[in-house]
Structure formats: C-alpha cells, structure tokens
Coordinates of C-alpha atoms in Angstrom, one line a residue:
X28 CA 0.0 0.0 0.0
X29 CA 1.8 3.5 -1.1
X30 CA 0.9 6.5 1.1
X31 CA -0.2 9.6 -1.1
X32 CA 2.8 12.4 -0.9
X33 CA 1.7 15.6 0.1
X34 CA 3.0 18.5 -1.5
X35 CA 4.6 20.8 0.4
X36 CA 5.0 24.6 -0.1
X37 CA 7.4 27.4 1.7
X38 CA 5.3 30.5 3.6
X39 CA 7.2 33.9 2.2
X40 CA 6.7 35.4 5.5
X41 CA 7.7 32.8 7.7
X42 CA 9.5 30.4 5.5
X43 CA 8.3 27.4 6.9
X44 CA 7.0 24.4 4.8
X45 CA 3.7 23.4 4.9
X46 CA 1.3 21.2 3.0
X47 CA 0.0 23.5 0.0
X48 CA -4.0 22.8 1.3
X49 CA -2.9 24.6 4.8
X50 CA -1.3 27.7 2.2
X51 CA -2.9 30.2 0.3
X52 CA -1.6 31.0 -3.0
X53 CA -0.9 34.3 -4.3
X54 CA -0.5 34.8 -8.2
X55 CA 1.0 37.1 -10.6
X56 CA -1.3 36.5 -13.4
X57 CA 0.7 36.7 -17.4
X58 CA -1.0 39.9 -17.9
X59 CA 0.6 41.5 -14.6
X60 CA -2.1 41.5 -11.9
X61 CA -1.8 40.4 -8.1
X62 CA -4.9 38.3 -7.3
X63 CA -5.4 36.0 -4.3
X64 CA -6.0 32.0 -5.8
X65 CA -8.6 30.3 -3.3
X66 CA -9.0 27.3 -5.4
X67 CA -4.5 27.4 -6.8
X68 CA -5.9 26.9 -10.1
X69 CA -5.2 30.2 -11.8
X70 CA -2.5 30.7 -14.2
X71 CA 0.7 32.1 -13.3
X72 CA 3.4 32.8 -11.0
X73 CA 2.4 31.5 -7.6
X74 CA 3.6 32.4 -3.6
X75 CA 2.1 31.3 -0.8
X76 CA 1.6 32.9 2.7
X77 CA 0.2 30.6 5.6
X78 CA -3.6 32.1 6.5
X79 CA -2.5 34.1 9.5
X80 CA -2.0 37.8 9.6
X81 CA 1.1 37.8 11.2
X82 CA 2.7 36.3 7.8
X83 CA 0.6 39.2 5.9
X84 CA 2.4 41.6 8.0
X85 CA 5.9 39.8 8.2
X86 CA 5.5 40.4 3.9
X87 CA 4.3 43.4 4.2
X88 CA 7.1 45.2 6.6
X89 CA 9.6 43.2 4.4
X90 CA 7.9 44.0 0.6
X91 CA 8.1 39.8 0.1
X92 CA 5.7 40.4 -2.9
X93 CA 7.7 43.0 -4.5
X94 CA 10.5 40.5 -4.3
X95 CA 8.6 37.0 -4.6
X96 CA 7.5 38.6 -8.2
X97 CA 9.9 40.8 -9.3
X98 CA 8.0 44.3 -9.4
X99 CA 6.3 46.9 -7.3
X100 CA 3.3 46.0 -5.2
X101 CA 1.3 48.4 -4.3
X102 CA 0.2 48.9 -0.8
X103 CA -4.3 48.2 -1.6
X104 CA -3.1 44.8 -2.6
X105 CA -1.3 44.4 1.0
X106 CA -4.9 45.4 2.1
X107 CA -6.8 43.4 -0.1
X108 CA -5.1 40.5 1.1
X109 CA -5.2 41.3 4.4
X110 CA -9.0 41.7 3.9
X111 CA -9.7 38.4 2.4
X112 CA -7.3 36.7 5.0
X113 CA -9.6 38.0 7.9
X114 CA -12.8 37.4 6.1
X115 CA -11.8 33.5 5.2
X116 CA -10.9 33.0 8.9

C-alpha cells in the first residue's frame, strides 16, 4: 500500500514548509495582476503565505511580494489580502 505524498510549499513570511492545502496561494497573473488564488488553479506565478495575519504583516514590513514577483506591489493589494485573510478565517 503507497501513502499519497503531500506537496509541500514554503510560507514567504515565515518560511516554513507546509502542506500546499494549509497555504494560500498568491499569483501574478501573465497579464501583470496580483490576485489571491482560493482554489490554486489560476494561471501564473504562484507564492504562498500561511492564512495568518502575522505572515501578511511579516510580507508586508519586508515587501516579500515586490521580491517574490519581481515588481512593485502596491500597498491596496497588501490590504486586499489582508482583507480576504480576515474574512476567510
């Protein structure tokens, strides 16, 4: 009997692993965009941050998305995320 291997993804803001069902993913769509990827299906670049607010705000204070994707993020899509982190709790 083989045991199903769990994938595993690194938090940016605390750089722990973690299975990827316990992460939520963060995309850089190909046309540019920041969006938040409840179901990990959308196309893209993907980070993920574990689904507590202290991650948010480790990212935040340290610009982890500017870096993670390679460009400015502005400061709404901080809030955005920070928005839809507290409503999905």
């Amino acid at each position: 009997m083989t045991t199903k291997k769990i994938p595993m993804r690194m938090c940016i803001g605390c750089r722990e692993m973690k299975p990827k069902r316990e992460l939520i993913r963060i995309v850089k769509t190909p046309e540019g965009e920041i969006k938040l990827d409840l179901t990990g299906k959308l196309n893209g670049r993907g980070a993920y941050v574990c689904r507590c607010v202290d991650c948010l705000n480790k990212i935040r204070k340290a610009n982890g998305l500017s870096h993670t994707f390679s460009m400015k993020v502005e400061a709404e899509i901080y809030d955005h995320l920070q928005s839809e982190l507290e409503s999905n709790e």
